[in-house]
Tab-separated table of C-alpha atoms in Angstrom:
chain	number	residue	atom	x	y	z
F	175	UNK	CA	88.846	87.679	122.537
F	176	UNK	CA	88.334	85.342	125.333
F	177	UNK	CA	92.005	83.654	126.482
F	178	UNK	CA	92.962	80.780	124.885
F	179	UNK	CA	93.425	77.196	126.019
F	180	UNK	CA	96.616	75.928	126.860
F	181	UNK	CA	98.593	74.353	124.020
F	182	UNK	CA	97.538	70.038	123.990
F	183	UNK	CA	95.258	70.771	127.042
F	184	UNK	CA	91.924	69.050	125.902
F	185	UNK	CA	90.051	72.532	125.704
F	186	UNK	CA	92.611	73.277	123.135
F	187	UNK	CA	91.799	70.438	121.523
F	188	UNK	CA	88.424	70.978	121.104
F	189	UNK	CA	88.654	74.358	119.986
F	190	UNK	CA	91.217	73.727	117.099
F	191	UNK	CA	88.700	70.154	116.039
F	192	UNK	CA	86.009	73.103	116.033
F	193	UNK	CA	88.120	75.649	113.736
F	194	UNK	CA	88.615	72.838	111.613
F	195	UNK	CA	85.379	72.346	111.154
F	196	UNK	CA	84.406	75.741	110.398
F	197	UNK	CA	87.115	75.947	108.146
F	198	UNK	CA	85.945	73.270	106.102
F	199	UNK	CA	81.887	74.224	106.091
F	200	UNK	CA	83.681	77.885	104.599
F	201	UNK	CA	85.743	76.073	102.340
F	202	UNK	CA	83.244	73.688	101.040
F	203	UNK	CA	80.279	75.145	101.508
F	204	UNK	CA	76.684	72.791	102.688
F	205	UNK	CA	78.216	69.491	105.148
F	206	UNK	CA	77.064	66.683	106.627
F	207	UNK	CA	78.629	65.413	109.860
F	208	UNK	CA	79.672	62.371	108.277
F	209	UNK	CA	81.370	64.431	105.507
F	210	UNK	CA	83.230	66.900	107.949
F	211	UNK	CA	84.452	63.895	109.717
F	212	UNK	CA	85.650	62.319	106.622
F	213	UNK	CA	87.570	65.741	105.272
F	214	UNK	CA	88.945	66.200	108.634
F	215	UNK	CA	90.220	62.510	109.101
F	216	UNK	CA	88.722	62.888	112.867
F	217	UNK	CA	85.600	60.317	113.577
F	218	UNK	CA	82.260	60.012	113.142
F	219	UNK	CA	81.995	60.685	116.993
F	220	UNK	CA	84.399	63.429	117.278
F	221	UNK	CA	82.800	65.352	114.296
F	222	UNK	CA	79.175	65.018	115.989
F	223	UNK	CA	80.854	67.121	119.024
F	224	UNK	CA	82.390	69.500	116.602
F	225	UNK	CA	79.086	70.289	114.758
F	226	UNK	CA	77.129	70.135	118.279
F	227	UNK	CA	79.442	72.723	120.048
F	228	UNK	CA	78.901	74.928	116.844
F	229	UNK	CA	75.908	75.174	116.447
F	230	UNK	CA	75.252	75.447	119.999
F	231	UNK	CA	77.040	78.841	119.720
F	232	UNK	CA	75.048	79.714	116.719
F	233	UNK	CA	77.728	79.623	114.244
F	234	UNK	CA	76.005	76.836	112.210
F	235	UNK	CA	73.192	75.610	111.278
F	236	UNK	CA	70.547	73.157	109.449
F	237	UNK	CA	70.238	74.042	105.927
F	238	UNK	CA	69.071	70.587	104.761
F	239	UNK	CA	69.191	66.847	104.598
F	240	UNK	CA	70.928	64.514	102.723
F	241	UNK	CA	69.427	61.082	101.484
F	242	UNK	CA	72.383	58.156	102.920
F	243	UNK	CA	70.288	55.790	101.357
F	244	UNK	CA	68.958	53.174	104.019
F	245	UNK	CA	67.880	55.007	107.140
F	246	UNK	CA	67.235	58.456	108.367
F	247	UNK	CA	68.516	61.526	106.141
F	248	UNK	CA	71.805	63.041	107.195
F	249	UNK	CA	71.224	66.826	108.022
F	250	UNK	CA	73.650	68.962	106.324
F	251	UNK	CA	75.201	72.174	107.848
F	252	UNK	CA	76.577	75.858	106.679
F	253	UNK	CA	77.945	78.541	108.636
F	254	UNK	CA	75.392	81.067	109.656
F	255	UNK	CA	76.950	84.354	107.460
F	256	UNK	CA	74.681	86.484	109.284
F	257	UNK	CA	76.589	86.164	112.441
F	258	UNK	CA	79.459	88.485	111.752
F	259	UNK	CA	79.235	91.263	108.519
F	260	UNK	CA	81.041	94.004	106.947
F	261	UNK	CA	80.485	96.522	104.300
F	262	UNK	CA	82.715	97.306	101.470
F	263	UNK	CA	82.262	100.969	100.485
F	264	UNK	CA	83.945	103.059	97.108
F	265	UNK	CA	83.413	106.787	97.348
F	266	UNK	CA	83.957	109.076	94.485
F	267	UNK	CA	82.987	112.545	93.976
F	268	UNK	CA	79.256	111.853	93.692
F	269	UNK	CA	78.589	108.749	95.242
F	270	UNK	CA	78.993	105.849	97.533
F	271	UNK	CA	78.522	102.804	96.709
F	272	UNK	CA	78.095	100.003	99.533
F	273	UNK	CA	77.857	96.051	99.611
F	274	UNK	CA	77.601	93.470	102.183
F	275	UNK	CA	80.107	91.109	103.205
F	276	UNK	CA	79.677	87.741	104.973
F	277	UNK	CA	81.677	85.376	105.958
F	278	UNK	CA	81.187	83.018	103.362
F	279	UNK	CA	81.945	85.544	100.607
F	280	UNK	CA	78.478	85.355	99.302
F	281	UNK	CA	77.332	87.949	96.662
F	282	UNK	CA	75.173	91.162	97.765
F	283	UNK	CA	73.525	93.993	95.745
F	284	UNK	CA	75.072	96.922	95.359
F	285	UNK	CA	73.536	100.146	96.921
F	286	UNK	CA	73.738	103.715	95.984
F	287	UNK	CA	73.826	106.881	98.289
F	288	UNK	CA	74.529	110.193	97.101
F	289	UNK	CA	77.723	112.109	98.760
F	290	UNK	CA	75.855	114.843	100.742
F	291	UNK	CA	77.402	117.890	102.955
F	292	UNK	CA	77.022	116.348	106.045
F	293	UNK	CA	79.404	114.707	108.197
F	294	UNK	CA	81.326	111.772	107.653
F	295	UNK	CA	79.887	109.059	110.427
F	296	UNK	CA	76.725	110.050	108.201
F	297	UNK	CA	77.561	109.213	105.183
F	298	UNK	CA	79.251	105.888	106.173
F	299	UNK	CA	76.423	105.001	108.156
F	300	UNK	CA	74.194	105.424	105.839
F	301	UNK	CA	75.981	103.665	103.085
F	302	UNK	CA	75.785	100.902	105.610
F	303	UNK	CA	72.784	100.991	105.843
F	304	UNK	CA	71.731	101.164	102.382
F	305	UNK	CA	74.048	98.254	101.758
F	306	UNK	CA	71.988	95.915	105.167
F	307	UNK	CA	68.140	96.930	103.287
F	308	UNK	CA	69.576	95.661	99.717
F	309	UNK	CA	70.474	92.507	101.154
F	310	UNK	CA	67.934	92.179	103.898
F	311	UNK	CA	70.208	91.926	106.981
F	312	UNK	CA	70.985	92.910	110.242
F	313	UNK	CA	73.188	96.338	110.351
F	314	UNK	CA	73.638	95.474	113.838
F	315	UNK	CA	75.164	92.898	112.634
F	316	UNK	CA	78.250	94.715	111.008
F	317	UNK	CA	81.449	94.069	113.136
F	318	UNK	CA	83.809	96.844	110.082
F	319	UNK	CA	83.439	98.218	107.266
F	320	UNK	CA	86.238	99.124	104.511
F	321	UNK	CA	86.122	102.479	102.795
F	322	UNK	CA	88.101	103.006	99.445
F	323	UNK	CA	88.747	106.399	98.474
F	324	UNK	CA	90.353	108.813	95.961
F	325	UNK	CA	93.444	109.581	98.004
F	326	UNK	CA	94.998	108.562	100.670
F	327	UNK	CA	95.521	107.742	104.869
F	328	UNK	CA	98.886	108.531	106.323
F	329	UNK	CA	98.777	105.977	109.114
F	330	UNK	CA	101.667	107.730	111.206
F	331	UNK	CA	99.465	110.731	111.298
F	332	UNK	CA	95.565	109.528	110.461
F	333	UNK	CA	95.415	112.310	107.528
F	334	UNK	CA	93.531	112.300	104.465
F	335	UNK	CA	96.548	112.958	101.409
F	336	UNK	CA	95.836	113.480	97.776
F	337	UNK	CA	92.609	113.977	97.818
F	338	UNK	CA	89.931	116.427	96.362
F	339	UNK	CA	86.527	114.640	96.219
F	340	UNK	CA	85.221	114.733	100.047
F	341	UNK	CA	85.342	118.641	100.867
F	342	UNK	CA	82.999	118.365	103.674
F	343	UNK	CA	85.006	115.715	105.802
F	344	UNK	CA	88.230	116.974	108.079
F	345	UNK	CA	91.461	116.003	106.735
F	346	UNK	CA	92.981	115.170	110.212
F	347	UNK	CA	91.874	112.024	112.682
F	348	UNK	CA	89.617	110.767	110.283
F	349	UNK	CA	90.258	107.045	111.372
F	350	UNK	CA	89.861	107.580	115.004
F	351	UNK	CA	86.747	109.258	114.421
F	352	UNK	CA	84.794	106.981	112.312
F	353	UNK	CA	85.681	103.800	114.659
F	354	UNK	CA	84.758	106.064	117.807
F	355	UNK	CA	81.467	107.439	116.261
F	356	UNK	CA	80.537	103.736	114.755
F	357	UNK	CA	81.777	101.327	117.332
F	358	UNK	CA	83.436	98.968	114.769
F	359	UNK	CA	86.908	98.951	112.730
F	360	UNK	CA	87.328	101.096	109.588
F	361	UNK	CA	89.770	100.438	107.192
F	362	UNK	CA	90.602	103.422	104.707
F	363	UNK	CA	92.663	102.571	102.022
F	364	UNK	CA	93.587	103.956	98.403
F	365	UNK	CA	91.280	102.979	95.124
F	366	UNK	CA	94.057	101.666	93.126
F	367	UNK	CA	95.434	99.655	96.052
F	368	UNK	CA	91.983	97.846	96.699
F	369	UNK	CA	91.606	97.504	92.544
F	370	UNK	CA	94.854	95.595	92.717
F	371	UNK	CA	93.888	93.664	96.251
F	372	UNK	CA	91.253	92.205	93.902
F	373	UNK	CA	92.788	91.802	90.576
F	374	UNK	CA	95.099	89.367	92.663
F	375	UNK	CA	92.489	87.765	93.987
F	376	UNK	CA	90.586	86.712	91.137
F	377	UNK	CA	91.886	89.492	88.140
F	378	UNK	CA	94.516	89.734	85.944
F	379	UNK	CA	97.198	89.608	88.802
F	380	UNK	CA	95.788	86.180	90.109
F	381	UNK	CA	98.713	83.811	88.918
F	382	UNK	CA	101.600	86.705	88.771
F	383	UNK	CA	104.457	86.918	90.912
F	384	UNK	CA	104.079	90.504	91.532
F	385	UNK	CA	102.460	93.671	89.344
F	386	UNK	CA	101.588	96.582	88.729
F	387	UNK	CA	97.705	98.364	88.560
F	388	UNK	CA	97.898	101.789	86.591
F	389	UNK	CA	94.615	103.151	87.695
F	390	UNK	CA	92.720	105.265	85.267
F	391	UNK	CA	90.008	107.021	86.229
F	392	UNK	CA	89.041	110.984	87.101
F	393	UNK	CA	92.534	110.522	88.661
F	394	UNK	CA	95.365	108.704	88.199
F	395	UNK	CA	96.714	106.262	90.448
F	396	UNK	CA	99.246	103.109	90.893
F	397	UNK	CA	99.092	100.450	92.900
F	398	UNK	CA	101.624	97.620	93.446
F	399	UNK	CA	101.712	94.264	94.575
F	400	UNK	CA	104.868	92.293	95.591
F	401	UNK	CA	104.072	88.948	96.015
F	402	UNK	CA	100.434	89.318	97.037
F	403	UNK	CA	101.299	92.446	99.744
F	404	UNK	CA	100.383	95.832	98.396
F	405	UNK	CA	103.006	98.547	98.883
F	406	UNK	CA	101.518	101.970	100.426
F	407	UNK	CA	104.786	103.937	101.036
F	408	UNK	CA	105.527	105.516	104.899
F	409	UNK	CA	102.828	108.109	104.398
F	410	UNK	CA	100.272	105.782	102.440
F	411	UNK	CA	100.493	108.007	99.383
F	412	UNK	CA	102.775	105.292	97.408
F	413	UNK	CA	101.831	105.238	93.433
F	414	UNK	CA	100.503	108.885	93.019
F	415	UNK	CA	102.319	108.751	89.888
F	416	UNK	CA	99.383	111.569	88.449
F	417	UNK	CA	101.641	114.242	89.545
F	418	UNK	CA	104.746	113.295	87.752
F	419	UNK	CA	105.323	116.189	84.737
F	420	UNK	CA	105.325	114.550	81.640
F	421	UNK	CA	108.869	114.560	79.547
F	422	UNK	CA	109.756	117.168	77.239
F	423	UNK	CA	109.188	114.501	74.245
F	424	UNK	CA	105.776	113.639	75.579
F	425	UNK	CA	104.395	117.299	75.469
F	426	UNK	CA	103.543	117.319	71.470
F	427	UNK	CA	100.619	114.438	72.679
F	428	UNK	CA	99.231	117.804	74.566
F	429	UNK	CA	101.017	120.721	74.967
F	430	UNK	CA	98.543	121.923	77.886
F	431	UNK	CA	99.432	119.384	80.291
F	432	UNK	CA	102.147	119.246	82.826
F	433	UNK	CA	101.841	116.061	84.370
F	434	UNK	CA	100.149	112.336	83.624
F	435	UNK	CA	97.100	113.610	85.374
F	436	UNK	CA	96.525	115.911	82.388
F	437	UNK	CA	97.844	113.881	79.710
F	438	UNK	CA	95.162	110.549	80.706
F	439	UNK	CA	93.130	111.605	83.897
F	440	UNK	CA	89.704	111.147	83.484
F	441	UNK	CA	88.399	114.775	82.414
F	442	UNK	CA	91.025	114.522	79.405
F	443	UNK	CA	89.988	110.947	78.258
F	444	UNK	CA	86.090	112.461	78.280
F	445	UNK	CA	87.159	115.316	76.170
F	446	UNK	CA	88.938	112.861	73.463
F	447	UNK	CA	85.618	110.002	73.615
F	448	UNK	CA	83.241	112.999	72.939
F	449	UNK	CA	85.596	114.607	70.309
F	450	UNK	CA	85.789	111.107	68.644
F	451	UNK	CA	82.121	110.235	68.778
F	452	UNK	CA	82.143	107.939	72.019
F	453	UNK	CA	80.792	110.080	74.518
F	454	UNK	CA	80.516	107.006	77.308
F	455	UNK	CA	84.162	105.317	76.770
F	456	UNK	CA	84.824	104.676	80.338
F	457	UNK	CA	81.708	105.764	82.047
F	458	UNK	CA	79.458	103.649	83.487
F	459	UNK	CA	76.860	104.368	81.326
F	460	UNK	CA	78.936	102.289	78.158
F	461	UNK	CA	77.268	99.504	76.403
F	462	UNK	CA	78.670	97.507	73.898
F	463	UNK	CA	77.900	98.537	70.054
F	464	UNK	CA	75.672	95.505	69.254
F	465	UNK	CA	75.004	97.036	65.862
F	466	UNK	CA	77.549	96.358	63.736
F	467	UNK	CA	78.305	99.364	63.031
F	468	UNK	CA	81.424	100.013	61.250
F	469	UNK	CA	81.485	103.722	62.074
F	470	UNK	CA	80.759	103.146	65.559
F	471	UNK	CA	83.716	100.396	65.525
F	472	UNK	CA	86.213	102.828	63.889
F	473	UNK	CA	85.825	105.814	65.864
F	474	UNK	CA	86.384	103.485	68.921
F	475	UNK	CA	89.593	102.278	67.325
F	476	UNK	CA	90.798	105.822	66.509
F	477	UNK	CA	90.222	106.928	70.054
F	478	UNK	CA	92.535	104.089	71.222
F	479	UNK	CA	94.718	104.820	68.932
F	480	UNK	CA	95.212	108.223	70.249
F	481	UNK	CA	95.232	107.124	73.823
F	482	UNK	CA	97.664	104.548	73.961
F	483	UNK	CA	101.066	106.939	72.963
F	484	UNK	CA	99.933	108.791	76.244
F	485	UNK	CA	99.399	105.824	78.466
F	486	UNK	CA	102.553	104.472	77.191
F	487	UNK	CA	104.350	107.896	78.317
F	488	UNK	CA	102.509	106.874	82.255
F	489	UNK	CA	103.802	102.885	81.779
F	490	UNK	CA	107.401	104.280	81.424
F	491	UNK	CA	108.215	105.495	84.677
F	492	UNK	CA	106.792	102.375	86.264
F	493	UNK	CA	109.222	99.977	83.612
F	494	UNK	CA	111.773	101.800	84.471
F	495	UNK	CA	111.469	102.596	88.357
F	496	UNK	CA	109.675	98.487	88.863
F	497	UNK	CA	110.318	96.643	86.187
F	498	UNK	CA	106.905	94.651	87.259
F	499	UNK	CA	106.365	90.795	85.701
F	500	UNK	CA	103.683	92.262	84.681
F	501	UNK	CA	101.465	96.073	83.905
F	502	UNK	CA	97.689	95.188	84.590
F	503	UNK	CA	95.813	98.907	82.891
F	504	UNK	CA	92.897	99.341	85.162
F	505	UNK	CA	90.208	102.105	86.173
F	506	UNK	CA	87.277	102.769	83.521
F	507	UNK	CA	89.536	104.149	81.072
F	508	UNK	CA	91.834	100.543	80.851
F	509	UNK	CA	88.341	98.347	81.554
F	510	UNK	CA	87.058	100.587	78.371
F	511	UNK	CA	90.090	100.185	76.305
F	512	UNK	CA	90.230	96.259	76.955
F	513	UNK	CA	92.856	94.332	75.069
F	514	UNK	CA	93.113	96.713	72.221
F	515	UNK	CA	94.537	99.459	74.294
F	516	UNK	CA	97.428	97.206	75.998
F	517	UNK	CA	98.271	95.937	72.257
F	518	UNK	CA	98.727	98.953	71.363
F	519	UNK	CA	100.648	100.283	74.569
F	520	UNK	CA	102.811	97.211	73.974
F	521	UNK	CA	103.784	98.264	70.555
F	522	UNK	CA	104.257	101.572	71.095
F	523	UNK	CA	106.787	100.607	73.811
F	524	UNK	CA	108.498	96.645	72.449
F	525	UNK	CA	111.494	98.706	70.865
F	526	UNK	CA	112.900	100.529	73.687
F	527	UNK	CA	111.730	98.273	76.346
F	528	UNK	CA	111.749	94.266	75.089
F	529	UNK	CA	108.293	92.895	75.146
F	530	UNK	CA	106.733	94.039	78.838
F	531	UNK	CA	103.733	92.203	79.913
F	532	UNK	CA	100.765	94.381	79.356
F	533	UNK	CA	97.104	93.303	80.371
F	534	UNK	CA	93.812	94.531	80.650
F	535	UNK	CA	91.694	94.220	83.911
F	536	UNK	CA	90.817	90.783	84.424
F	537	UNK	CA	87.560	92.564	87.089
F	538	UNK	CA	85.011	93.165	84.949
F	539	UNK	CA	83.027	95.364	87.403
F	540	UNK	CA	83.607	97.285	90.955
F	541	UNK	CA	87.402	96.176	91.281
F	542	UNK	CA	87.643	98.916	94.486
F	543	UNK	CA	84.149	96.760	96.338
F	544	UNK	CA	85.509	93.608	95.213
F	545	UNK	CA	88.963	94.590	96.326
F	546	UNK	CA	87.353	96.006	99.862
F	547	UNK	CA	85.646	92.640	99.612
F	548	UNK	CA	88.463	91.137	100.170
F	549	UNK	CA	90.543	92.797	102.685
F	550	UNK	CA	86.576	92.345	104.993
F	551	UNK	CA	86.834	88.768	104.195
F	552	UNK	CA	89.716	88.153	106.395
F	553	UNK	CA	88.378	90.172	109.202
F	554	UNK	CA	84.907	88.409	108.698
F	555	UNK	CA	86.378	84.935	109.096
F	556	UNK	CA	89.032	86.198	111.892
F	557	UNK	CA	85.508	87.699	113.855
F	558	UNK	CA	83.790	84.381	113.524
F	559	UNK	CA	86.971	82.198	114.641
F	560	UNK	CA	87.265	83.869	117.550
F	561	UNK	CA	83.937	83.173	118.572
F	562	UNK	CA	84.847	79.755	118.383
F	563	UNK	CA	87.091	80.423	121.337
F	564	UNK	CA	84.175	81.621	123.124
F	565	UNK	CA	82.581	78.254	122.847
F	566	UNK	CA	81.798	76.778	126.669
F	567	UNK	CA	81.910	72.882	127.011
């Protein structure tokens, strides 16, 4: 980043008048001069400069014009979101799954690659660059990219912890080797931990002081927030509450399991759909019965039924260790149960424990790209600010 102008020198000036402006073309989208000017209290004069400098650097441009009634239309401005990108990216065991980000937090398609045995820079480049052809941009345009996986990144020792469903990449300096084989930043974080980074964003942890995300899905998984900041423990591996053994008056729910991976992990909640008759409860595959049909509607209830006593026995821990304002039940097992499963977890637990907040997922669809979303917004924005600094008068 280019050194910045002394405090009330007027270079500084300029560059925060121009910041402002950004700001306010990302806040409010499509501007006229005359309208930046207004939201920014500066003048007419002042806010001509401000959109002249920008767009001069390339950071704006003409989308339009606006009718002011008697003469000429005023041309209206938007910031050019192809200037800086990232890519979101969720990796399970089969898949990655990849979506552009811009600076204006616009919406992109989704793009699949298979996981293949090769090496790691491979995969994330080409999930990169699946996500740049699905929305018809620039990959040389990508400035980081933010990878959620099934585990965990110890950040005093750049390790891969917890984890099971990339065999083929190393374990140790995985960080240092992406952003040195790439040439931008990578940010590695935990699936639950981005699901709750975007359930407090626009989710079921949008309005709460603080929370708590049990994450239910092939694995098991907890993320918390505390006041908007997500906690990820000295070693990253915070909320791998899978491998806590289940209690000695838990085991009659399944007396093959030894911990809350077995009990509710996602291999156990696919044997209990299919023995109940709702072989794609959870899965992406799962449509909602349109038919009416009672049976259908009953042996969706009686699965929930039987799942909630052993998600309550994985909410315990965290009531007891937290005491959270409120439990959000997330991953395709709580989207799938919906509100019926956190009734039920709340009435399994209201006598020992009060009345505890219990939600469903308030993100409908890809909370670990929407949370990744996120977290690349910020750096996005920061990216395209700093050009601003780069602006020559």
């Amino acid at each position: 980043m280019a050194d910045r102008p002394v405090r009330g020198t007027p270079a500084w000036l300029r560059e925060t008048n121009d910041r402002t402006a950004l700001s306010l073309l990302l806040e409010h989208g499509v501007l006229t001069r005359s309208r930046i000017g207004e939201l920014s209290g500066l003048s007419k004069p002042t806010a001509a400069q401000m959109v002249s400098r920008l767009e001069t650097a390339g950071l704006i441009h003409v989308v339009g014009e606006v009718s002011g009634g008697r003469g000429p239309n005023a041309a209206s401005y938007a910031v050019r979101t192809d200037r800086m990108l990232g890519v979101a990216i969720d990796i399970d065991a089969t898949v990655l799954r990849s979506t552009v980000v811009d600076a204006a937090g616009g919406e992109h398609p989704i793009a699949l690659t298979p996981l293949a045995a090769r090496t790691p820079e491979d995969d994330v480049r080409a999930a990169v660059a699946a996500a740049c052809e699905a929305a018809d941009v620039d990959a040389g345009r990508v400035r980081a990219v933010c990878i959620g996986v099934q585990g965990a990144l110890d950040p005093r020792t750049d390790e891969l912890t917890y984890i099971e469903t990339l065999p083929e990449w190393p374990k140790q300096g995985i960080l240092r080797r992406l952003q040195d084989a790439l040439g931008y930043d990578v940010h590695i974080d935990n699936d639950a931990n981005l699901a709750a980074i975007a359930e407090r964003a626009d989710g079921a942890g949008h309005d709460a002081g603080g929370f708590a995300l049990l994450w239910m899905g092939d694995g098991l998984g907890l993320a918390v927030d505390q006041g908007g900041a997500v906690h990820r423990g000295a070693s990253g591996g915070a909320g791998e509450i899978g491998y806590l053994p289940i209690p000695r008056d838990a085991a009659e729910l399944d007396p093959d399991a030894h911990d809350l991976q077995d009990l509710v992990g996602g291999p156990t909640v696919a044997r209990l759909a299919a023995a109940h008759g709702v072989p794609e409860f959870g899965t992406s595959d799962e449509r909602a019965d349109t038919s009416g049909s009672a049976d259908a509607a009953a042996a969706r209830d009686a699965l929930i039924a039987d799942l909630a006593p052993r998600v309550a026995v994985g909410v315990v821990p965290v009531l007891a260790l937290l005491d959270p304002e409120r439990i959000v039940l997330g991953g395709p097992t709580g989207r799938a149960g919906g509100a019926l499963l956190a009734e039920r977890v709340t009435a399994l637990l209201r006598e020992q424990w009060g009345c505890p907040t219990i939600v469903a997922t308030g993100v409908p669809a890809h909370p670990v790209l929407r949370g990744a979303r996120e977290h690349l917004l910020g750096e996005v924005r920061s990216a395209l600010f700093a050009e601003v600094s780069r602006i020559t008068v």
